[in-house]
XYZ file of C-alpha atoms in Angstrom:
591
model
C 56.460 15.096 -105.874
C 59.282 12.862 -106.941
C 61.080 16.030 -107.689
C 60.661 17.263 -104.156
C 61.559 14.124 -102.722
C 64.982 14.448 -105.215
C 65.657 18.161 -103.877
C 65.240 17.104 -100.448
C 61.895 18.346 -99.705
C 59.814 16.813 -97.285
C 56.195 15.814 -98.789
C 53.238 17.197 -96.089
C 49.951 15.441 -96.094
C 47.332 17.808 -93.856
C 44.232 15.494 -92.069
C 41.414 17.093 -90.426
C 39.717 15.032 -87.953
C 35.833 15.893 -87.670
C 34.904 15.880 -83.755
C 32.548 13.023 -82.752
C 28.635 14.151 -82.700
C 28.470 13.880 -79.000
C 31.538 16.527 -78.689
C 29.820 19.097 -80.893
C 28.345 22.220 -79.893
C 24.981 20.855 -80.520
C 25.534 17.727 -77.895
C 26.973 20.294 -75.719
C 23.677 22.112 -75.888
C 21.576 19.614 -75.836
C 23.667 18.354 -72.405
C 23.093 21.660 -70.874
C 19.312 21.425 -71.562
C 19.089 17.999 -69.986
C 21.331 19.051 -66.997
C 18.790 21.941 -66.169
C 16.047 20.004 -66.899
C 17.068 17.464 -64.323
C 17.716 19.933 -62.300
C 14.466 22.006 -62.242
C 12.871 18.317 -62.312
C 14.615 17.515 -58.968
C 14.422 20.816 -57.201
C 10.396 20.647 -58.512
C 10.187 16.945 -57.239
C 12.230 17.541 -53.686
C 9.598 20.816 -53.367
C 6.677 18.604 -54.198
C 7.618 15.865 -51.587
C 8.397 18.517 -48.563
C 5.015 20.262 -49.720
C 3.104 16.340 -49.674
C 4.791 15.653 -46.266
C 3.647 19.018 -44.985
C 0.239 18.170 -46.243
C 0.215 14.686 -44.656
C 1.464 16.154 -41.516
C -1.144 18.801 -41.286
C -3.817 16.081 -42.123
C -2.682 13.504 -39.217
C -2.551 16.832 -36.774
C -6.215 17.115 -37.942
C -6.947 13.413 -37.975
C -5.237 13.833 -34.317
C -7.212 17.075 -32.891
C -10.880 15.547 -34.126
C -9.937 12.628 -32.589
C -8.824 14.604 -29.800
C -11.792 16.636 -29.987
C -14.394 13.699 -30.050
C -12.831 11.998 -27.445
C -13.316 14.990 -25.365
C -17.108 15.319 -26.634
C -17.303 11.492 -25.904
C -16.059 12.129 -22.069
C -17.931 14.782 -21.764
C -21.068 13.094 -22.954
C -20.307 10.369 -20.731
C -19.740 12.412 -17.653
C -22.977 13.832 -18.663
C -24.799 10.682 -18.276
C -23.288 9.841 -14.965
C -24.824 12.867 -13.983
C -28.156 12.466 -15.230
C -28.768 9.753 -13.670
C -29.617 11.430 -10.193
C -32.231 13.776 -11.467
C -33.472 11.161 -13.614
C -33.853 8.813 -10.454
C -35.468 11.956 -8.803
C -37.653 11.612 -11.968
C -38.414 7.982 -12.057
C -38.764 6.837 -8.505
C -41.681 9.398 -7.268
C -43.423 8.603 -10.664
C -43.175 5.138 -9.573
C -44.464 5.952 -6.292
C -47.327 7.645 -7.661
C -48.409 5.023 -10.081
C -49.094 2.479 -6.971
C -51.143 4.932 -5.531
C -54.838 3.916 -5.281
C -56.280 7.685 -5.477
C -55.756 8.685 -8.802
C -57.945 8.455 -11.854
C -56.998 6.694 -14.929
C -56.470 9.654 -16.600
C -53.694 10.830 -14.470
C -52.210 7.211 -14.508
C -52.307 7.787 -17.905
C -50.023 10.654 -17.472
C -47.814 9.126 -14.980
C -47.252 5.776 -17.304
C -46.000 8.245 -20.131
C -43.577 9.883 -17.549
C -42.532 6.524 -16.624
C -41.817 5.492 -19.819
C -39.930 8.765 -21.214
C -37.976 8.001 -18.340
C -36.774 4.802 -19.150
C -36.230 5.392 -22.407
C -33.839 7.904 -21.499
C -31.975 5.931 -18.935
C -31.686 3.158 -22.225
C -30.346 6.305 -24.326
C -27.583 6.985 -21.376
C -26.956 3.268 -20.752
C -26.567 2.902 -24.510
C -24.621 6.175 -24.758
C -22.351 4.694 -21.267
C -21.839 1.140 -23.912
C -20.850 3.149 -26.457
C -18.382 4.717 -25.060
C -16.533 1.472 -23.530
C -16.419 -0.346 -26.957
C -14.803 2.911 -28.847
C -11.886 2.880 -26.047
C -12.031 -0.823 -26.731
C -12.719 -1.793 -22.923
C -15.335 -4.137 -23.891
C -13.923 -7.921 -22.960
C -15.582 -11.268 -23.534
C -16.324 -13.062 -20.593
C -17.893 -16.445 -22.222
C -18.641 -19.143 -20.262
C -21.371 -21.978 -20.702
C -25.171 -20.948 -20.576
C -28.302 -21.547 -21.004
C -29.817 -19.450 -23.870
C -32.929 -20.097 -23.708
C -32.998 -18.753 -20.089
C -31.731 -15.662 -21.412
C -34.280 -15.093 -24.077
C -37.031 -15.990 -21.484
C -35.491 -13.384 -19.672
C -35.505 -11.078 -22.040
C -38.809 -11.672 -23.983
C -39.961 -11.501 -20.396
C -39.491 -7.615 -19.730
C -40.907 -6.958 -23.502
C -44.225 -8.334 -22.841
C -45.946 -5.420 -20.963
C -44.672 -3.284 -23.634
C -46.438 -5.343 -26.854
C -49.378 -5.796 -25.110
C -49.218 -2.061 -24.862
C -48.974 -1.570 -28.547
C -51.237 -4.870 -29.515
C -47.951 -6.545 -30.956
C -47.974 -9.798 -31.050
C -44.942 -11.252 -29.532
C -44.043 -15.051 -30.502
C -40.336 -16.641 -28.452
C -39.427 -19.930 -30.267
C -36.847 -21.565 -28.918
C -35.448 -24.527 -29.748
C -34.787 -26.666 -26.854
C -32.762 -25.975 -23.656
C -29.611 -24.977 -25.756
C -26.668 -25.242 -23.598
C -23.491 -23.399 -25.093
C -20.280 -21.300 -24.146
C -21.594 -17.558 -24.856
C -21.103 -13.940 -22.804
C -24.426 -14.289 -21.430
C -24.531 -10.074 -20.774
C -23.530 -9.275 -24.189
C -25.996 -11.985 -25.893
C -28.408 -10.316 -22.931
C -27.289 -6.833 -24.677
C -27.215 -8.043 -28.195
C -31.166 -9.007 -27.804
C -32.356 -6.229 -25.847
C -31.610 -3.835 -28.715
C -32.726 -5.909 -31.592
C -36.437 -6.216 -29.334
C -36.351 -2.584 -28.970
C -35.609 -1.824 -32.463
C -38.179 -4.039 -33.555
C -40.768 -3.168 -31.081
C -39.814 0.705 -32.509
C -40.750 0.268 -36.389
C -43.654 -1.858 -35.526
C -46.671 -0.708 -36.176
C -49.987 -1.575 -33.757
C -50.964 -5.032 -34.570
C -47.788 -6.246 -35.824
C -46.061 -9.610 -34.891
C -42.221 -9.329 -33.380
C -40.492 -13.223 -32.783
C -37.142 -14.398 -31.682
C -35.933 -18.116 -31.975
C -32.650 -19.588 -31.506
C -30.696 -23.318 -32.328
C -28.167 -24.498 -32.471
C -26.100 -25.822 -35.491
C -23.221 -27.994 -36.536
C -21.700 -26.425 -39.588
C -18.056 -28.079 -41.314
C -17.801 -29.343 -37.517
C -17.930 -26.064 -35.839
C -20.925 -25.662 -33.720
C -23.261 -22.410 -33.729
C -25.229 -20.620 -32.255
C -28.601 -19.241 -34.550
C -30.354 -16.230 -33.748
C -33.248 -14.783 -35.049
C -35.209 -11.740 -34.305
C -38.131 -10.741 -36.796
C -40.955 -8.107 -37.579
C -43.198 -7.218 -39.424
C -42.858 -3.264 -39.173
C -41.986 -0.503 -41.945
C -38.992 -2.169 -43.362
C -35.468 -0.565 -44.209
C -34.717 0.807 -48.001
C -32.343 -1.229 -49.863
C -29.934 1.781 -50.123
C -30.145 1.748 -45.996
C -29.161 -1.666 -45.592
C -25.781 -1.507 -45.317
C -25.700 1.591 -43.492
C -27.536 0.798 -40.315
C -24.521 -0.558 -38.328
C -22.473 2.448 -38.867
C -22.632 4.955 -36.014
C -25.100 7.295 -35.142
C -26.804 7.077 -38.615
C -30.834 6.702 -38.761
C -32.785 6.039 -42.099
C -33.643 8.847 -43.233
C -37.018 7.612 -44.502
C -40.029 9.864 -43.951
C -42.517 7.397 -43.692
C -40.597 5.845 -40.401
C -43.200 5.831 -37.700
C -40.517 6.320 -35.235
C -38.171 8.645 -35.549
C -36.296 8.560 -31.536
C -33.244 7.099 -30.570
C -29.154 7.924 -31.059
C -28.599 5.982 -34.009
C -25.640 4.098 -31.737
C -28.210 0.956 -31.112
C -27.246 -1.248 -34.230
C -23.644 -0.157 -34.211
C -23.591 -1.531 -30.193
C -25.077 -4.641 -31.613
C -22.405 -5.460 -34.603
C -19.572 -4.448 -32.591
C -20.373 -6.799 -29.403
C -21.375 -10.006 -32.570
C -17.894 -9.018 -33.726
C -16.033 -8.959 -30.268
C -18.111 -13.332 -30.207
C -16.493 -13.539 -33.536
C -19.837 -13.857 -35.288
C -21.347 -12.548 -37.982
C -25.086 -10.306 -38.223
C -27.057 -10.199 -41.582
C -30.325 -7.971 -42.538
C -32.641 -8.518 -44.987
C -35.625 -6.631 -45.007
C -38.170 -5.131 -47.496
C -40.431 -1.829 -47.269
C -43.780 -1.989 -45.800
C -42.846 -6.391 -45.551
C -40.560 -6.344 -42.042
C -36.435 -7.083 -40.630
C -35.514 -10.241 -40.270
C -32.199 -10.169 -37.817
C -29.850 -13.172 -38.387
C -26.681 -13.803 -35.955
C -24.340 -16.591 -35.871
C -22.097 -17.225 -33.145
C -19.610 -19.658 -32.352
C -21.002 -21.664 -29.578
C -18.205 -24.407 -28.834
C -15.341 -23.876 -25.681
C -12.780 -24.460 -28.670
C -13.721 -21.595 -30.461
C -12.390 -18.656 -27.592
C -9.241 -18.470 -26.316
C -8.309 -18.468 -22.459
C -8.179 -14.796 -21.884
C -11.843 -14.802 -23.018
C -12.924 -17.180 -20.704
C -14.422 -16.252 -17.643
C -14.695 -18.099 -14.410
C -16.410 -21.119 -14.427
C -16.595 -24.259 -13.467
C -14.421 -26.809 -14.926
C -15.232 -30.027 -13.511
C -18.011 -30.709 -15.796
C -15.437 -30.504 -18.484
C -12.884 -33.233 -17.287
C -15.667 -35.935 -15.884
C -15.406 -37.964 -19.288
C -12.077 -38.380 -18.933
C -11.914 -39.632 -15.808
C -12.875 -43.474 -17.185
C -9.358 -43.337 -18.817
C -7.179 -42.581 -15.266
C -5.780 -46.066 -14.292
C -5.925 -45.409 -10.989
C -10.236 -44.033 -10.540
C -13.036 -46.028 -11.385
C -15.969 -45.329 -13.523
C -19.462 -45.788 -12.141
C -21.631 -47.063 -14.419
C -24.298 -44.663 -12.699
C -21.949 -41.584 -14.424
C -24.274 -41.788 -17.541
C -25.268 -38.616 -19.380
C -28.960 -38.514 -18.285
C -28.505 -38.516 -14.835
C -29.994 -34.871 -13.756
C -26.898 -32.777 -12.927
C -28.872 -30.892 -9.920
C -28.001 -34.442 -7.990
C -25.583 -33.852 -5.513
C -22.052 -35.630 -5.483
C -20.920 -37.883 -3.550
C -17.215 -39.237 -3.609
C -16.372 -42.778 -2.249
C -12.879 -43.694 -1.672
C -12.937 -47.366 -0.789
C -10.220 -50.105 -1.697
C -12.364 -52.690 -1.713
C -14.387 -53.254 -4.958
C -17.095 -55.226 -3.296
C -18.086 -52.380 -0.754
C -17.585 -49.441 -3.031
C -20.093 -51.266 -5.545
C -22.228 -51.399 -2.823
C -22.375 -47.769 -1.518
C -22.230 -46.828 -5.057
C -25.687 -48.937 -5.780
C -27.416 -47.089 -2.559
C -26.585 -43.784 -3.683
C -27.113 -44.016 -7.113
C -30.913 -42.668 -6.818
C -29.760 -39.353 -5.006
C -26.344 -39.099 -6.028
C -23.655 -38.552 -8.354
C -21.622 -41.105 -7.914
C -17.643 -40.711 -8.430
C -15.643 -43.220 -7.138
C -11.681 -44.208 -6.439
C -9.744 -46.813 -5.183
C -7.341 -45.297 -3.228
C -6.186 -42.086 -1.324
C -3.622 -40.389 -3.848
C -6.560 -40.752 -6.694
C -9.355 -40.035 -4.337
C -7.713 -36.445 -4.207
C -6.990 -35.684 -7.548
C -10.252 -36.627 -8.212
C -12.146 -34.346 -5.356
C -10.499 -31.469 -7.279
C -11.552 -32.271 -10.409
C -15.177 -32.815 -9.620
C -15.609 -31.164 -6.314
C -18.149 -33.263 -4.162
C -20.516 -32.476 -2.045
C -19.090 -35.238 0.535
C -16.448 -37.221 0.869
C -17.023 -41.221 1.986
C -13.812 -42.675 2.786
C -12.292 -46.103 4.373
C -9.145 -45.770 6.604
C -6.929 -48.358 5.816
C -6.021 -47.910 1.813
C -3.115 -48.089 0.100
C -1.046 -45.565 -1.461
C -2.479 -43.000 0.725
C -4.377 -43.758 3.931
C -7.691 -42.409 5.057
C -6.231 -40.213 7.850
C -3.454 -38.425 5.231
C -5.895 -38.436 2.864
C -8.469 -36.355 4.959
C -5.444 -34.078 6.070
C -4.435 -33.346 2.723
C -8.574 -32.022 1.665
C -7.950 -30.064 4.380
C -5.574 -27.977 4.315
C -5.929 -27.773 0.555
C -7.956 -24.500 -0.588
C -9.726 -26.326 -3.060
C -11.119 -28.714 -1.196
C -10.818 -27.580 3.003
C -14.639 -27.186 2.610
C -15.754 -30.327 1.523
C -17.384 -32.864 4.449
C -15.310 -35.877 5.167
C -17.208 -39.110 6.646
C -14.758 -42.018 7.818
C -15.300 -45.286 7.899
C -13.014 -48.012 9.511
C -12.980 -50.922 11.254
C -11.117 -50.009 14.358
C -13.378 -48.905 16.666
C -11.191 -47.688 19.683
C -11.704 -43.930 21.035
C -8.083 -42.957 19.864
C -8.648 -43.838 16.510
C -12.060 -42.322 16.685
C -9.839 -38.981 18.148
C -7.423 -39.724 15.402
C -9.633 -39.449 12.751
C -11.624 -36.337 13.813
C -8.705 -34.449 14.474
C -7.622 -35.005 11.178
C -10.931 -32.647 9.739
C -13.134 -35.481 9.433
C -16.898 -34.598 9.790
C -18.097 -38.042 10.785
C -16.533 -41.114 12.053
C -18.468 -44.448 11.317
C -16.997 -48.245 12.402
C -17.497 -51.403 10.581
C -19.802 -52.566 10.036
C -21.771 -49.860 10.659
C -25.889 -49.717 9.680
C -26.429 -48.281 6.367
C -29.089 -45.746 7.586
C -26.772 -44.570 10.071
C -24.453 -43.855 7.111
C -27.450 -41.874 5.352
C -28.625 -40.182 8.402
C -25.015 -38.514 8.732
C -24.620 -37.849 5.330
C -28.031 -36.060 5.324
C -27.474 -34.067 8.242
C -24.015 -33.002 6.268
C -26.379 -31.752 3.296
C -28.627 -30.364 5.579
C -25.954 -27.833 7.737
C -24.028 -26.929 3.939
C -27.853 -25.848 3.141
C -27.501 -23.969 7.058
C -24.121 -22.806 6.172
C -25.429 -21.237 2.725
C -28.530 -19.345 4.789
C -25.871 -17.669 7.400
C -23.450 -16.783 4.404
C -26.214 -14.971 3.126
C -26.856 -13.476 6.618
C -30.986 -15.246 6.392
C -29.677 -16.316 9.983
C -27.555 -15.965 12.353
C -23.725 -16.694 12.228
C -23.396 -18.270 15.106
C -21.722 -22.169 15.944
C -20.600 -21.788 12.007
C -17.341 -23.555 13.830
C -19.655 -26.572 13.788
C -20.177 -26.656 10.004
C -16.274 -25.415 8.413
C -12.970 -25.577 9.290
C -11.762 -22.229 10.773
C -9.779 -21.395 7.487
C -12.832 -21.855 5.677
C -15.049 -19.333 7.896
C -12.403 -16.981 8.265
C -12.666 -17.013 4.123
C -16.548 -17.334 4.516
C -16.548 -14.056 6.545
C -13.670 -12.217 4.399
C -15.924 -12.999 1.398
C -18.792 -11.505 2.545
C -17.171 -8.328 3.820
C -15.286 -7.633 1.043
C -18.466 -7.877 -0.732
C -20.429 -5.487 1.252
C -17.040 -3.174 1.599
C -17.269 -2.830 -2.261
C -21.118 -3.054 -3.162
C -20.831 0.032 -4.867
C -18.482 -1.189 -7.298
C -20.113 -1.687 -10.366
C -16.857 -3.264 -11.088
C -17.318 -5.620 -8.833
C -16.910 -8.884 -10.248
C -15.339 -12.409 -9.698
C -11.820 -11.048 -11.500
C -11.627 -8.798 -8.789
C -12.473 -11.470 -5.920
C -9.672 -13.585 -7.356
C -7.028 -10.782 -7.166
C -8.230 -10.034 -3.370
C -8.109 -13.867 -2.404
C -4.594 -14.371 -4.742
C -6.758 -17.376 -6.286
C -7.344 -18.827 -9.918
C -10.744 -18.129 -10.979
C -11.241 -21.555 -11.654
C -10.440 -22.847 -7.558
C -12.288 -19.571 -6.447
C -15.534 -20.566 -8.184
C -15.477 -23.942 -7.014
C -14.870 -23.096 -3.375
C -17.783 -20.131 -3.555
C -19.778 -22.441 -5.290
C -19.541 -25.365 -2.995
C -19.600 -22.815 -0.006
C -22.932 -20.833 -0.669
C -24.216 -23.171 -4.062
C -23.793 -19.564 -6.006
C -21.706 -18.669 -9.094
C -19.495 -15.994 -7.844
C -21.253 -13.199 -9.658
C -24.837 -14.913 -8.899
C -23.760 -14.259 -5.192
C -22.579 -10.550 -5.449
C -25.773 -10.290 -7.709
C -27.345 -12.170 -4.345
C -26.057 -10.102 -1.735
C -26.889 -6.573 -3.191
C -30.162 -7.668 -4.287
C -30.514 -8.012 -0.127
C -29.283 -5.519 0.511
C -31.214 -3.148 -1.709
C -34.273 -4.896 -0.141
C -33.248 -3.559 3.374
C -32.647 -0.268 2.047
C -36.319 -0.400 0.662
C -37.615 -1.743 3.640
C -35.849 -0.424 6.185
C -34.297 2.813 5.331
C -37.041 3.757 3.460
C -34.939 4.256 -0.035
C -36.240 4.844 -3.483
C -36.168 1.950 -6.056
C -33.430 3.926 -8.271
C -32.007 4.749 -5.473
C -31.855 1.235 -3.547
C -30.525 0.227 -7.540
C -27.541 2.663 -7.560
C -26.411 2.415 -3.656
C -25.991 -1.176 -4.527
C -24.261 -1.038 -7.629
C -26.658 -1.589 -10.169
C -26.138 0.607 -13.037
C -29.488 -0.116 -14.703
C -32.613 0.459 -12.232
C -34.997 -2.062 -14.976
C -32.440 -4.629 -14.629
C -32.375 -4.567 -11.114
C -36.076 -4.254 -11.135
C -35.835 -7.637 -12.943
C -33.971 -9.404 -10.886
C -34.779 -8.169 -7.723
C -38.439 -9.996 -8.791
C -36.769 -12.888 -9.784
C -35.353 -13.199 -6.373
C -38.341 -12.435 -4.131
C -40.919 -13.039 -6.626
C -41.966 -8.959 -6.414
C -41.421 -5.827 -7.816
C -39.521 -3.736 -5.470
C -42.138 -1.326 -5.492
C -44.256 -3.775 -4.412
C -42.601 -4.278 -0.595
C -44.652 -3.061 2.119
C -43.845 -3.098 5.968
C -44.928 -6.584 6.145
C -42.245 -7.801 4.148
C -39.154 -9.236 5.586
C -36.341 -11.726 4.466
């Protein structure tokens, strides 16, 4: 080498470089692998997903058409019903007919009574079928507002009876008091009709069926216990869970009945549900069902749009003590009997509105205020029955005050007696022109004072009877202010124009009169002492009479004509109001 280097030749030193393992031709293959892999992974994937979305496409389109398809069955089935019901009042009403009849043998009673009977329980399969139908399409609204439940159950138990003295049952109501709560009284009304019938169903002859109620304070919340019982076949343990779904029926072969849709329980769970309750079974083969539903039972616990329209004046009395400028009577104690009437006295001077208060206090309500301006906001609040009221106040006199009542809506219809010390014609012409009823001077005797407000009660009592057309309508101008009979008579007619309606109720009134339900309740109340719905219940319930009576028209028939959907609840009411079956009317009858 040094030699080289001597000679001038240049020394060469040859390096090979060994390519990294991820450049050789196995990385390269192994890269190529991968890549395809990858691919054939993503193409398989991207497939997979279009082939899953097809999938859940074509499973909502089915989802879709049988939803499709059983709302069509549904409205079919429904326009069905409607339709049944003419033959089936063709059906009922002769049978009815024939069943008063005094010629036939108790054999073909016999007959007749089954008849009967098959025909109401199919009218309870189509109303239950009708129910059904509104709570899938989610039409079903709460309309709570305060009852009495143990009316209801009365009610209810009532039109059971026949049927369990039929069978030998033994029926036992319980209730626990005179429970007072805010409930929708048709759905509760619903809720135990098809518990009774279910139970009455699975007993056997001889058994025991019982219903009780209470109410309960639980963490602060109050509720409302029911309880409907029997001692009948039982439900398996594998059924029990199973009973509210719809249209399913225990399949047990020892069931001793076997009838009905299977849509009865699921009705029930769905309207406790819709209360924001909660239902519980327990039952045991050959031992009985024991029902259990708790409902909230407080105001607090439903929200406005669930309210119906009621009154509210009940619910702002206790805090009336607090308003600085109304007095509390100490006669405004919570067991005076609320079927008192009210009286209102609107007196500045302490001494004298003591004393009125003291007389009335046996036959009255008494509310009382110390001046004009609160002697208003307090007549809308608790809506009197009549109005006592000095002249000369403060704030706001007796004549503005008296003005002001009426031409308010609220109040136009309430009866105004004034009392002053002036006794000159033009004030006397001053103060009836104004809308006051009566016009007494100071002193005046204090059975003159009772003999006019008497006669008041007496011609609202008058006014009620002609409303309901018991007598004539004539001199009404003697009784109401013109705006209030030209409301009186729109009322009325609007009813009768629309009797047909079974959606005729008081949300439709308020639309008509362009009214809160709240004001039109108190004015319909005050006017004719009725509930808005009591009073279309009221006025179809006469007129179904006349078409019994006078046109000659079958129960069903009378039923349907005026809106009634359900010819055994109409039967039931129709005897609550007369105090007879509506078979039972002969020529003799009048109202």
């Amino acid at each position: 080498t040094a030699d080289r280097a001597r000679e001038g030749i240049p020394t060469r030193l040859k390096i090979r470089i060994q390519s990294p393992w991820y450049l050789s031709w196995i990385a390269f293959a192994a890269y190529a692998i991968i890549f395809f892999t990858l691919l054939y992974l993503s193409v398989y994937a991207y497939l997979k997903r279009i082939e899953l979305r097809k999938e859940k496409e074509i499973s909502e389109f089915k989802i879709q058409h049988e939803h499709e398809l059983t709302e069509k069955k549904l409205a079919f089935f429904t326009n069905v019903s409607h339709d049944l019901k003419t033959p089936l009042t063709l059906i009922d009403a002769p049978v009815s007919d024939l069943m008063q009849s005094e010629n036939l043998n108790q054999e073909q009673l016999n007959k007749l009574a089954i008849i009967n009977r098959n025909a109401k329980r199919l009218y309870k399969l189509i109303t239950d079928l009708l129910d059904f139908r509104r709570i899938t399409q989610k039409e079903v609204v709460l309309e709570v507002k305060e009852t009495v439940i143990s009316d209801i159950i009365a009610e209810v138990s009532e039109a059971f009876k026949e049927e369990c003295k039929n069978k030998s049952i033994v029926f036992r109501y319980n209730p626990d008091r005179n429970i007072i709560g805010f409930v929708d009284a048709k759905k509760i009304e619903k809720i135990l009709w098809n518990l009774l019938s279910n139970a009455l169903k699975f007993s056997k002859k001889g058994g025991t069926v019982s219903i009780s109620a209470e109410e309960l304070i639980i963490d602060g919340n109050k509720l409302l216990k029911l309880v409907i019982s029997d001692n009948g076949i039982g439900i398996p343990e594998k059924d029990k869970n199973k009973i509210f779904e719809r249209f399913y029926k225990v399949p047990d072969a020892r069931s001793v009945n076997r009838e009905g849709t299977g849509i009865g329980l699921s009705i029930v769970k769905e309207l406790v549900e819709i209360h924001h309750g909660k239902i519980q079974v327990e039952s045991a083969l050959g031992v009985g069902t024991t029902f259990m539903i708790m409902l909230p039972f407080s105001k607090d616990s439903y929200s406005d749009h669930e309210m119906a329209g009621y009154e509210k004046a009940n619910d702002k009395i206790t805090g009336i003590e607090n308003n600085e400028n109304l007095e509390s009577s100490p006669q405004q104690d919570a067991g005076r009997s609320n079927k008192l009437p009210v009286i209102l006295l609107v007196e500045d001077n302490q001494e004298l509105r003591e004393y009125l208060a003291g007389h009335f206090e046996e036959r009255f309500r008494i509310y009382m205020a110390a001046d004009g301006l609160a002697g208003l906001k307090l007549s809308k609040e608790v809506n009197p029955d009549v109005i006592v009221t000095d002249v000369q106040m403060p704030n706001m006199n007796g004549y503005e005050f008296c003005k002001e009542i009426r031409h308010n809506f609220e109040t136009s219809h309430i009866p105004v007696i004034m009392l002053t010390a002036s006794n000159t014609v033009e004030h006397q012409i001053e103060g009836l022109a104004t809308g006051a009823d009566a016009y007494l001077t100071k002193p005046f005797d204090i059975k003159l004072l009772d003999a006019q407000v008497y006669s008041i009660l007496q011609n609202r009592k008058t006014l009620r009877k002609k409303f309901l057309g018991i007598d004539s309508a004539e001199n009404m101008q003697k009784i109401l202010p013109q705006k209030d009979i030209d409301f009186v008579l729109e009322l009325k007619l609007f009813i009768e124009e629309n009797i047909m309606n079974q959606k005729l109720n008081v949300e439709l009134l308020s639309d008509h009169f362009a009214v809160s339900l709240p004001q039109l309740h108190r004015k319909i109340k005050s006017l004719t002492d009725y509930t808005p719905n009591n009073l279309i219940k009221s006025i179809r319930l006469r007129r179904a009479y006349k078409l019994i009576y006078e046109d000659g028209f079958r129960v069903s028939e009378a039923a349907y004509q005026t809106g009634f959907s359900d010819p055994n609840y109409f039967t039931t009411c129709f005897k609550k109001e007369f105090g007879k079956n509506p078979s039972q009317i002969v020529s003799s009858d009048k109202i």
